Every structure is written in C-alpha cells, then in structure tokens.
C-alpha cells in the first residue's frame, strides 16, 4: 500500500540524516517535503530512496523544501 511505501521511504531518508520529512504518494507522482534547503546531494539521496522503493521515475518526484518558501 502507498502508506507502507511512504513510511519505508521516510525511514530510509531519516537514516540518511533527514529529520523532518513527509512523503506523499499520488497516483502519478510523489511529493517529498523536507525541512531544509535542497541541494544536489540531498536531491540525489531523495531520488535514490524513492526509486528503490517505488516504480516512479525521477521525473515523477517533486521535492518541496520548507526553507524555499
């Protein structure tokens, strides 16, 4: 189920050092909300975690940073 995948991705990312993270899986895309500014390394870590746990492509992943608001 989507909730299980969301939890699994959140667990992987927390192990990589992300503290406050929310993953929301939609029908055609996935949103990852983080509490820090995104950079190339963080984006790569998020994409790796999502791609390893789902069938989404990198183009389907939207990363939203709370610091970007």
Short mmCIF file of C-alpha atoms in Angstrom, two decimals:
data_model
loop_
_atom_site.label_atom_id
_atom_site.label_comp_id
_atom_site.label_asym_id
_atom_site.label_seq_id
_atom_site.Cartn_x
_atom_site.Cartn_y
_atom_site.Cartn_z
CA UNK A 1 0.00 0.00 0.00
CA UNK A 2 1.04 3.60 -0.52
CA UNK A 3 1.25 4.28 3.22
CA UNK A 4 3.73 1.43 3.66
CA UNK A 5 5.91 2.78 0.84
CA UNK A 6 5.70 6.31 2.23
CA UNK A 7 6.84 5.06 5.66
CA UNK A 8 9.65 2.99 4.13
CA UNK A 9 10.97 5.97 2.15
CA UNK A 10 10.74 8.22 5.22
CA UNK A 11 12.69 5.64 7.25
CA UNK A 12 15.45 5.40 4.63
CA UNK A 13 15.76 9.17 4.41
CA UNK A 14 15.80 9.58 8.19
CA UNK A 15 18.68 7.09 8.27
CA UNK A 16 20.48 9.33 5.77
CA UNK A 17 20.18 12.30 8.13
CA UNK A 18 16.90 13.95 7.15
CA UNK A 19 14.99 14.82 10.32
CA UNK A 20 11.57 16.17 9.39
CA UNK A 21 10.39 14.61 6.15
CA UNK A 22 6.98 13.79 4.74
CA UNK A 23 6.39 11.58 1.70
CA UNK A 24 3.06 11.71 -0.13
CA UNK A 25 2.44 9.21 -2.92
CA UNK A 26 -0.15 10.17 -5.52
CA UNK A 27 -1.43 8.19 -8.48
CA UNK A 28 1.05 9.67 -10.96
CA UNK A 29 3.69 11.36 -8.83
CA UNK A 30 5.30 11.55 -5.43
CA UNK A 31 5.91 14.59 -3.24
CA UNK A 32 8.74 14.69 -0.73
CA UNK A 33 8.61 17.56 1.74
CA UNK A 34 11.80 18.36 3.64
CA UNK A 35 12.58 20.96 6.29
CA UNK A 36 15.96 22.04 4.92
CA UNK A 37 17.09 23.71 1.72
CA UNK A 38 17.58 21.20 -1.06
CA UNK A 39 20.93 20.80 -2.77
CA UNK A 40 22.28 18.39 -5.36
CA UNK A 41 23.38 15.80 -2.79
CA UNK A 42 20.05 15.86 -0.93
CA UNK A 43 18.11 15.61 -4.19
CA UNK A 44 20.19 12.59 -5.22
CA UNK A 45 19.59 10.89 -1.84
CA UNK A 46 15.85 11.51 -2.07
CA UNK A 47 15.64 10.25 -5.65
CA UNK A 48 17.66 7.14 -4.75
CA UNK A 49 15.36 6.32 -1.83
CA UNK A 50 12.18 6.87 -3.85
CA UNK A 51 13.39 4.95 -6.90
CA UNK A 52 14.48 1.99 -4.76
CA UNK A 53 11.07 1.68 -3.06
CA UNK A 54 8.65 2.58 -5.88
CA UNK A 55 8.14 2.28 -9.62
CA UNK A 56 8.20 6.05 -10.11
CA UNK A 57 10.78 7.71 -12.34
CA UNK A 58 12.96 10.65 -11.30
CA UNK A 59 10.68 12.95 -13.33
CA UNK A 60 7.73 11.90 -11.12
CA UNK A 61 9.43 13.09 -7.91
CA UNK A 62 8.66 16.59 -6.63
CA UNK A 63 10.85 17.79 -3.77
CA UNK A 64 9.40 20.61 -1.72
CA UNK A 65 11.64 22.40 0.75
CA UNK A 66 10.07 24.27 3.64
CA UNK A 67 13.09 26.61 3.53
CA UNK A 68 12.27 27.62 -0.05
CA UNK A 69 9.03 29.33 0.96
#
